[in-house]
PDB file of C-alpha atoms in Angstrom:
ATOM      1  CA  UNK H   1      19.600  -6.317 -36.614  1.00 41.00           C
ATOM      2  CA  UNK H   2      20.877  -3.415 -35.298  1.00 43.00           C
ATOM      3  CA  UNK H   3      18.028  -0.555 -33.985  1.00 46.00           C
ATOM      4  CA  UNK H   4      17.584   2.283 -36.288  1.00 51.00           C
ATOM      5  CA  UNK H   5      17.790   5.295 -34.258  1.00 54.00           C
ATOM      6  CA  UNK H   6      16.838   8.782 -35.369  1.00 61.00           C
ATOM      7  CA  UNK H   7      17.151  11.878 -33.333  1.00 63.00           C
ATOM      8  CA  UNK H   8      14.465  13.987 -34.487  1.00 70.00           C
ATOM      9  CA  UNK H   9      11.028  13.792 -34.802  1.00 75.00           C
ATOM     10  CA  UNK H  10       8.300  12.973 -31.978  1.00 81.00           C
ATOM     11  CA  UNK H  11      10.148  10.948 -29.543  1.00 78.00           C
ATOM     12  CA  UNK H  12       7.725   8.034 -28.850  1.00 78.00           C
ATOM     13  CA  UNK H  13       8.785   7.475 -33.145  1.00 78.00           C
ATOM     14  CA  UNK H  14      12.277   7.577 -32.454  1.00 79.00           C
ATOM     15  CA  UNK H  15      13.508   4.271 -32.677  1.00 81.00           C
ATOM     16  CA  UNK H  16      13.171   1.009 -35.586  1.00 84.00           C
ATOM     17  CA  UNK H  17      11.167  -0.766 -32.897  1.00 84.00           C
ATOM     18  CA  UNK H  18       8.914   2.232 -31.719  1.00 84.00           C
ATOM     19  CA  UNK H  19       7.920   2.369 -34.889  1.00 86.00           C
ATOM     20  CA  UNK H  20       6.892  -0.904 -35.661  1.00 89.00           C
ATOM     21  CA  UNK H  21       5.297  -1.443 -32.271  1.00 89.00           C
ATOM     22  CA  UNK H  22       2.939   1.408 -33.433  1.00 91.00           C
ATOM     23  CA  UNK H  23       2.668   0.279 -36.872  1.00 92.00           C
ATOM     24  CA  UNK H  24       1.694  -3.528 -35.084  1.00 92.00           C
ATOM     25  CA  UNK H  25      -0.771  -1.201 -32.569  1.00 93.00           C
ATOM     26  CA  UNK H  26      -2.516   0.081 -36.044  1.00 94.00           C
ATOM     27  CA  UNK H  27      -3.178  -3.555 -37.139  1.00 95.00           C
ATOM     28  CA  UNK H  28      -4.639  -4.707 -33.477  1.00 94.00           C
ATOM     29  CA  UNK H  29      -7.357  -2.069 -33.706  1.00 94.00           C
ATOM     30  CA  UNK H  30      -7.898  -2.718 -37.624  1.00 95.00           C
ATOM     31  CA  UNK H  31      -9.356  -6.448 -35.257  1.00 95.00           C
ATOM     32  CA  UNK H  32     -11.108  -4.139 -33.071  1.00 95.00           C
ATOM     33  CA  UNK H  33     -12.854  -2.811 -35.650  1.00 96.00           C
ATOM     34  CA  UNK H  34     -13.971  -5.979 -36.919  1.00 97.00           C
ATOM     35  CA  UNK H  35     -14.559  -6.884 -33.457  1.00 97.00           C
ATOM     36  CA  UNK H  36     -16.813  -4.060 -32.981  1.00 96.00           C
ATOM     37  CA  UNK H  37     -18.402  -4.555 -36.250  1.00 97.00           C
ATOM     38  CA  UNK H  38     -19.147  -7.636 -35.760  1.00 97.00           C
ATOM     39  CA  UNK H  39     -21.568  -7.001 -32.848  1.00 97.00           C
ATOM     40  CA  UNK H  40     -23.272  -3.538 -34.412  1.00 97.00           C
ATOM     41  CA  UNK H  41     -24.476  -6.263 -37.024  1.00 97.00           C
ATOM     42  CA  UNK H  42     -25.961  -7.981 -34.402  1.00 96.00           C
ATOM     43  CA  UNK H  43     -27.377  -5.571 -32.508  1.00 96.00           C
ATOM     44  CA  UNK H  44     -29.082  -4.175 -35.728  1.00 95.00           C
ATOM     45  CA  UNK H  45     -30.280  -7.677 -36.414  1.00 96.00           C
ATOM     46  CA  UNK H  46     -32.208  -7.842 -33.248  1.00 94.00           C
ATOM     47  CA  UNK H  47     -32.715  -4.352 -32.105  1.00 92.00           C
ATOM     48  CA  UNK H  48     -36.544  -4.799 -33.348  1.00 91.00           C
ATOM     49  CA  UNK H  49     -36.965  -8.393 -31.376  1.00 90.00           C
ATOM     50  CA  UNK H  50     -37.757  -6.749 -28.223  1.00 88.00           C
ATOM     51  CA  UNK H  51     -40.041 -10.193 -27.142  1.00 87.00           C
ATOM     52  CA  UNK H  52     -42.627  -8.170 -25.103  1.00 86.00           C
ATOM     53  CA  UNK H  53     -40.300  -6.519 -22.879  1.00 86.00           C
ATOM     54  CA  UNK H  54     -38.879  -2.825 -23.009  1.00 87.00           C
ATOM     55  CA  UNK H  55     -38.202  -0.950 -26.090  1.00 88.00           C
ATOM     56  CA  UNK H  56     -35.170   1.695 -26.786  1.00 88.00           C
ATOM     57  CA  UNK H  57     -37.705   4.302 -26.444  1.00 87.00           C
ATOM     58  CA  UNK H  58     -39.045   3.090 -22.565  1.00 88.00           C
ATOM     59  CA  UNK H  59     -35.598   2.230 -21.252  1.00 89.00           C
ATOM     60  CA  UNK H  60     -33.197   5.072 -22.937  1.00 89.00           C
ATOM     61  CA  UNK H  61     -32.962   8.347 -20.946  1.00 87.00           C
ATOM     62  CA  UNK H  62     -31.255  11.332 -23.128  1.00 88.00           C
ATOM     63  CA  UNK H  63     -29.616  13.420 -19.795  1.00 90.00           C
ATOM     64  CA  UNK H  64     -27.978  10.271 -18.833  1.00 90.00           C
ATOM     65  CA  UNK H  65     -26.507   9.307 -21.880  1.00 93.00           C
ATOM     66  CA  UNK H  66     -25.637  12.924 -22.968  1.00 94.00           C
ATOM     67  CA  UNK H  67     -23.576  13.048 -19.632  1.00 96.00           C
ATOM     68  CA  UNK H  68     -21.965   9.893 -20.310  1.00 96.00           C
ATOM     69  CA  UNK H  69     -20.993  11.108 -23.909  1.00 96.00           C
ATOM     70  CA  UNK H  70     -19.625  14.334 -23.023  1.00 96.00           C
ATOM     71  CA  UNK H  71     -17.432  12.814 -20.223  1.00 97.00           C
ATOM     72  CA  UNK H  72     -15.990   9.940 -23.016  1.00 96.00           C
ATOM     73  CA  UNK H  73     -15.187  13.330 -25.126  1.00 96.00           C
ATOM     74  CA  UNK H  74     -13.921  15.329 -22.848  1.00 97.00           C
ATOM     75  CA  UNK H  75     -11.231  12.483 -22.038  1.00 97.00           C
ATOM     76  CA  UNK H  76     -10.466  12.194 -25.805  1.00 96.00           C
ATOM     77  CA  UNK H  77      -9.740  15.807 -25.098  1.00 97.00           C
ATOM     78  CA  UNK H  78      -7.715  16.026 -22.593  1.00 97.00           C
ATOM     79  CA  UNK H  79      -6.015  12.801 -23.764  1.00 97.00           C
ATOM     80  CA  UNK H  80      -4.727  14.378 -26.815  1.00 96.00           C
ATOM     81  CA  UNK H  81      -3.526  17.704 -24.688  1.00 97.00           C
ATOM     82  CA  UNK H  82      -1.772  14.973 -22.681  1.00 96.00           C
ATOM     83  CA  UNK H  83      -0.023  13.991 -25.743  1.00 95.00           C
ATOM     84  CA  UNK H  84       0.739  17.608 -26.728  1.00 95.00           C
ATOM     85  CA  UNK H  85       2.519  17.828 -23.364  1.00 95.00           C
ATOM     86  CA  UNK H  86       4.535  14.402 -23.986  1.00 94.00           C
ATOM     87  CA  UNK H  87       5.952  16.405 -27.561  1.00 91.00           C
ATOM     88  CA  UNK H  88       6.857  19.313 -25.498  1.00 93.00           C
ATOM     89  CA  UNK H  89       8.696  17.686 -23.279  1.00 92.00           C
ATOM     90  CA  UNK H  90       6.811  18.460 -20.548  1.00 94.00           C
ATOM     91  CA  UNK H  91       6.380  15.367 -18.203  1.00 95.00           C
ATOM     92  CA  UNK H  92       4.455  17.178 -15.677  1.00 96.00           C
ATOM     93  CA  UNK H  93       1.825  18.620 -17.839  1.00 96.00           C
ATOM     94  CA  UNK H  94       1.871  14.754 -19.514  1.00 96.00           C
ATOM     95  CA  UNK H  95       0.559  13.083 -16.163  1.00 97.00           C
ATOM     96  CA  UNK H  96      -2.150  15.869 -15.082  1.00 97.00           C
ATOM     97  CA  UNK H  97      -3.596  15.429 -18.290  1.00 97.00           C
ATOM     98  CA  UNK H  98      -3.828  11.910 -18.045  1.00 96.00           C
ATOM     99  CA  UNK H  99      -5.016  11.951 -14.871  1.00 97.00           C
ATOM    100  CA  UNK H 100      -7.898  14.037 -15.824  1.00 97.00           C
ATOM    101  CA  UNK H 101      -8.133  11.704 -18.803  1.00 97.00           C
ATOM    102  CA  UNK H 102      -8.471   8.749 -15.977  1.00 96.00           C
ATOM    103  CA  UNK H 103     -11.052  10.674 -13.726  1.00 97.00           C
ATOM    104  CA  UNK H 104     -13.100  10.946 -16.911  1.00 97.00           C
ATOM    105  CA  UNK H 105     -13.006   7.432 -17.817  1.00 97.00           C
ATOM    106  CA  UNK H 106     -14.014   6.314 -14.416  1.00 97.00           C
ATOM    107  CA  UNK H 107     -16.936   9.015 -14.149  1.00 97.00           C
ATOM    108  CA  UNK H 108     -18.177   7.216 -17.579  1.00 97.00           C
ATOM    109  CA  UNK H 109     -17.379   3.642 -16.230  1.00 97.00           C
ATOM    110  CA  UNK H 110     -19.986   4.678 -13.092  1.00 97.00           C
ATOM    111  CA  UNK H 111     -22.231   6.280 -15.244  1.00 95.00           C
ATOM    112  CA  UNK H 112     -22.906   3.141 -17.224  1.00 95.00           C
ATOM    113  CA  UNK H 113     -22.768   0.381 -14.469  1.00 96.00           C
ATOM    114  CA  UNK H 114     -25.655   2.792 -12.976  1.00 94.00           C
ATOM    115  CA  UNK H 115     -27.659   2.946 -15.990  1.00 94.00           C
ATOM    116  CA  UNK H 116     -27.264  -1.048 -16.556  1.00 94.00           C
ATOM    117  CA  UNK H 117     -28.426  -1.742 -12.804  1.00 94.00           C
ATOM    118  CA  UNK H 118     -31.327   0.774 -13.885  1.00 92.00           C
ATOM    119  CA  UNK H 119     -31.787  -0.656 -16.617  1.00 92.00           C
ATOM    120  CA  UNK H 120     -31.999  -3.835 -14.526  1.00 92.00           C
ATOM    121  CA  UNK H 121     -34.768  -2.803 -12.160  1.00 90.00           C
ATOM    122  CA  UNK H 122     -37.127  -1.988 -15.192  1.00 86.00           C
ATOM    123  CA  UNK H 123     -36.627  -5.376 -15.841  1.00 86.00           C
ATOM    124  CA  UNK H 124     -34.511  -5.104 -18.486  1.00 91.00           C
ATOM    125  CA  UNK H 125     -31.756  -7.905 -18.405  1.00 91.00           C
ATOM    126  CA  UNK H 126     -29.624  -9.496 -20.999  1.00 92.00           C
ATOM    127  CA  UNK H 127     -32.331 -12.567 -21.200  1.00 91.00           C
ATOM    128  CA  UNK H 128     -35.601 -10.304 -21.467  1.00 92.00           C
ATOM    129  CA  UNK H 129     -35.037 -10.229 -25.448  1.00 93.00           C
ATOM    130  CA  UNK H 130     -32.927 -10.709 -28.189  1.00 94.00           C
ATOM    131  CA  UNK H 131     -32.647  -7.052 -28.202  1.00 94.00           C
ATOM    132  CA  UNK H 132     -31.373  -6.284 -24.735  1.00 95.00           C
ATOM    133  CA  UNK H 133     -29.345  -9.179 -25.208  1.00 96.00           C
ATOM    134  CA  UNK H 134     -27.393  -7.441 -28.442  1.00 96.00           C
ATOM    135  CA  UNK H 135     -27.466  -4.409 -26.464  1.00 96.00           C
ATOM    136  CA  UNK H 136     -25.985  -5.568 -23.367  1.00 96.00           C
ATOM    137  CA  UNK H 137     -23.014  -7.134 -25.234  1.00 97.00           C
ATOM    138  CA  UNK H 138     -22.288  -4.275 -27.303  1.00 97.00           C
ATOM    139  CA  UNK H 139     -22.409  -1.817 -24.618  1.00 97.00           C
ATOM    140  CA  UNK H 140     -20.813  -4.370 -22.090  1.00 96.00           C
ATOM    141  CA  UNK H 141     -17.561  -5.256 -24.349  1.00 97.00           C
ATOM    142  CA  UNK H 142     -17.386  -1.312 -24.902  1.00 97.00           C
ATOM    143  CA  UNK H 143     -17.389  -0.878 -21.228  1.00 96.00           C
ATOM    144  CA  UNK H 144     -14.683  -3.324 -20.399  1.00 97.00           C
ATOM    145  CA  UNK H 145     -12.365  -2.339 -22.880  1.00 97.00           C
ATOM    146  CA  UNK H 146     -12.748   1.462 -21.511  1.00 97.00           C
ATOM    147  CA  UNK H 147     -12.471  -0.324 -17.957  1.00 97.00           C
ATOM    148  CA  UNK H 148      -8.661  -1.807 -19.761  1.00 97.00           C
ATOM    149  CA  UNK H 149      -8.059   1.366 -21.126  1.00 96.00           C
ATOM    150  CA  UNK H 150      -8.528   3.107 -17.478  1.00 97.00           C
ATOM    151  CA  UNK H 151      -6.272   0.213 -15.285  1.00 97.00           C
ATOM    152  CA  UNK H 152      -3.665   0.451 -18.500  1.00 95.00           C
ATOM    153  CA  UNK H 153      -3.475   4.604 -18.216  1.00 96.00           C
ATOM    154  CA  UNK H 154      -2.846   3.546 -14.098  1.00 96.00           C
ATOM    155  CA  UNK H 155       0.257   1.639 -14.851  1.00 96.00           C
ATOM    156  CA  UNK H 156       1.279   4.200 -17.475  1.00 95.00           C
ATOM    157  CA  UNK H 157       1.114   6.705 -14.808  1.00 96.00           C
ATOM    158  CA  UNK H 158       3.341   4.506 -12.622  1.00 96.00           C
ATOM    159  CA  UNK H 159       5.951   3.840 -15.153  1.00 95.00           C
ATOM    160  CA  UNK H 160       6.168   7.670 -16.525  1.00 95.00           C
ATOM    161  CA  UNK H 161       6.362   8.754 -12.582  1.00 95.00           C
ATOM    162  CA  UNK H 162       9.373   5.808 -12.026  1.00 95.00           C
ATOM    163  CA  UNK H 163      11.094   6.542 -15.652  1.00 93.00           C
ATOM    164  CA  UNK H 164      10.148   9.814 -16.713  1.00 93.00           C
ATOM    165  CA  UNK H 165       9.807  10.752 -20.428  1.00 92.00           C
ATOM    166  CA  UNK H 166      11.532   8.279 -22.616  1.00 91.00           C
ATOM    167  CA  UNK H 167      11.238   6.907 -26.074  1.00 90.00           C
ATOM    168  CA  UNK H 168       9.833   3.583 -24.675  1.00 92.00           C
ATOM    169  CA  UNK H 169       7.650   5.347 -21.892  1.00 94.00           C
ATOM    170  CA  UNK H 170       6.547   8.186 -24.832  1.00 93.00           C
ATOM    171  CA  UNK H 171       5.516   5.126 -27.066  1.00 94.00           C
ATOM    172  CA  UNK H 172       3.512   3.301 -24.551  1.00 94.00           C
ATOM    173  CA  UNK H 173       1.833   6.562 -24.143  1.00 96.00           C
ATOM    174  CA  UNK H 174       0.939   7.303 -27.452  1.00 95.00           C
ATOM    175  CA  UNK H 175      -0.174   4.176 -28.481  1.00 96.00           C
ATOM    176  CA  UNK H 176      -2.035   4.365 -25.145  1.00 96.00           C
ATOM    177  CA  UNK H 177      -3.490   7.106 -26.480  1.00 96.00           C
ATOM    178  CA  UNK H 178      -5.014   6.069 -29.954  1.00 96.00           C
ATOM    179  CA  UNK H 179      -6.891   3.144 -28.031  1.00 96.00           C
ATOM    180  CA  UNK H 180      -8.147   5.486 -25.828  1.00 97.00           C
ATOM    181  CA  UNK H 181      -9.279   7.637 -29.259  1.00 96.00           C
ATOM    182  CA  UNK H 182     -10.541   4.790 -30.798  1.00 97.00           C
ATOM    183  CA  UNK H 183     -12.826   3.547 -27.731  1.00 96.00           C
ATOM    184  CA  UNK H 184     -14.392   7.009 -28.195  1.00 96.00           C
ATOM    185  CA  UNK H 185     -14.622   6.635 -32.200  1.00 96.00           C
ATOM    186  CA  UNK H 186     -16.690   3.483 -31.068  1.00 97.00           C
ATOM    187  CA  UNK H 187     -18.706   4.982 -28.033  1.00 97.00           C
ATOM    188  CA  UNK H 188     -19.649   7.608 -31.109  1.00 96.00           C
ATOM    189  CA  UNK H 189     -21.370   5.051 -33.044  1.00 96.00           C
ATOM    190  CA  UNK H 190     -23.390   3.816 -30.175  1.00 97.00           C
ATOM    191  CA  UNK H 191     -24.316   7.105 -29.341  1.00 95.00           C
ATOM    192  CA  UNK H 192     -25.691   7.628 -32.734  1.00 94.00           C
ATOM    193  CA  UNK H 193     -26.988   4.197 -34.340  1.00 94.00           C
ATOM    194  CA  UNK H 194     -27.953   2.804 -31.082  1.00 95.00           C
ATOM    195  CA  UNK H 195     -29.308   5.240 -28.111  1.00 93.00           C
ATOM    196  CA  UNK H 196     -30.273   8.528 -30.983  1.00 91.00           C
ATOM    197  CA  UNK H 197     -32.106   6.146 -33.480  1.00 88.00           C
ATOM    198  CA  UNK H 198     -33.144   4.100 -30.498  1.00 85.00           C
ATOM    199  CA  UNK H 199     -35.310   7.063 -28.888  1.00 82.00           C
ATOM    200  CA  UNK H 200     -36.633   8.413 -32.370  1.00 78.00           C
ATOM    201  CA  UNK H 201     -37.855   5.044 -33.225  1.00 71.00           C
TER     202      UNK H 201
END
């Protein structure tokens, strides 16, 4: 089958295969979701079997987490003003903001690993209770798929700096781009059902 091509339009969409690799990209995270789901349940199963050992309200510090929140949505930020660059057409203005977008992720990626080894001095671990345990594993799996997100922006940057702005490198972008959205859809949650009900409890 011959490639349906289309000259207008944003340009990581131009293209029969474009399309559908974004189309495919919407169905991975539609997973994801369940994914993530799957272990919200869990936590909220156990959040109460703390087991003797720390509670949210002990362990959870507000300034940290508020700094590791606004640099998750500042990168959402500046990842979709990267993408506003790609549709202009301006390559340049494309890889500063996802640079930015990078330094951001990695600020958040130290900001957790510091609160877990924290976290771990209080003696807090992921065998302490069935509630750290849920914790860690939520929090953990959210981590390493920013930690993906960060090393796949990295060769993104490479590829964009070898091949400039084309319809394959403007698709990998963009669909680049909606993981990076959705990891802060899901860092929301946590924020909210996890560390804001946590303290109030």
């Amino acid at each position: 089958m011959s490639a349906h091509t289309q000259s207008t339009g944003p340009l990581e969409y131009r293209g029969l295969q474009n399309q559908m690799n974004i189309l495919g990209f919407w169905i991975f995270l539609g997973a994801e979701i369940v994914l993530f789901s799957t272990l919200f349940a869990s936590y909220f199963v156990l959040e109460m079997n703390t087991a003797g050992g720390p509670t949210q309200e002990e362990l959870f510090k507000i300034k940290d987490v508020m700094i590791e929140t606004m640099l998750l949505l500042t990168s959402s930020f500046t990842c979709g003003l990267a993408i506003h660059q790609m549709r202009e057409n301006k390559l340049k203005g494309l890889i500063s903001w996802m640079i930015v977008t990078l330094l951001l992720g990695l600020g958040f990626i130290y900001m957790e690993v510091t609160e877990f080894i924290h976290y771990v001095h209080e003696g807090a671990t992921i065998q302490t209770s069935g509630f750290l345990s849920a914790f860690f594993t939520l929090l953990g799996t959210h981590g390493l798929h920013v930690s993906l997100g960060i090393g796949w922006i990295i060769l993104l940057l490479i590829q964009l700096a070898r091949r400039g702005l084309t319809p394959v490198t403007a698709r990998k972008t963009f669909i680049a781009s909606l993981y990076w959205h959705f990891l802060d859809v899901v860092w929301i949650f946590i924020f909210t059902f996890v560390y804001l009900k946590g303290m109030v409890m």
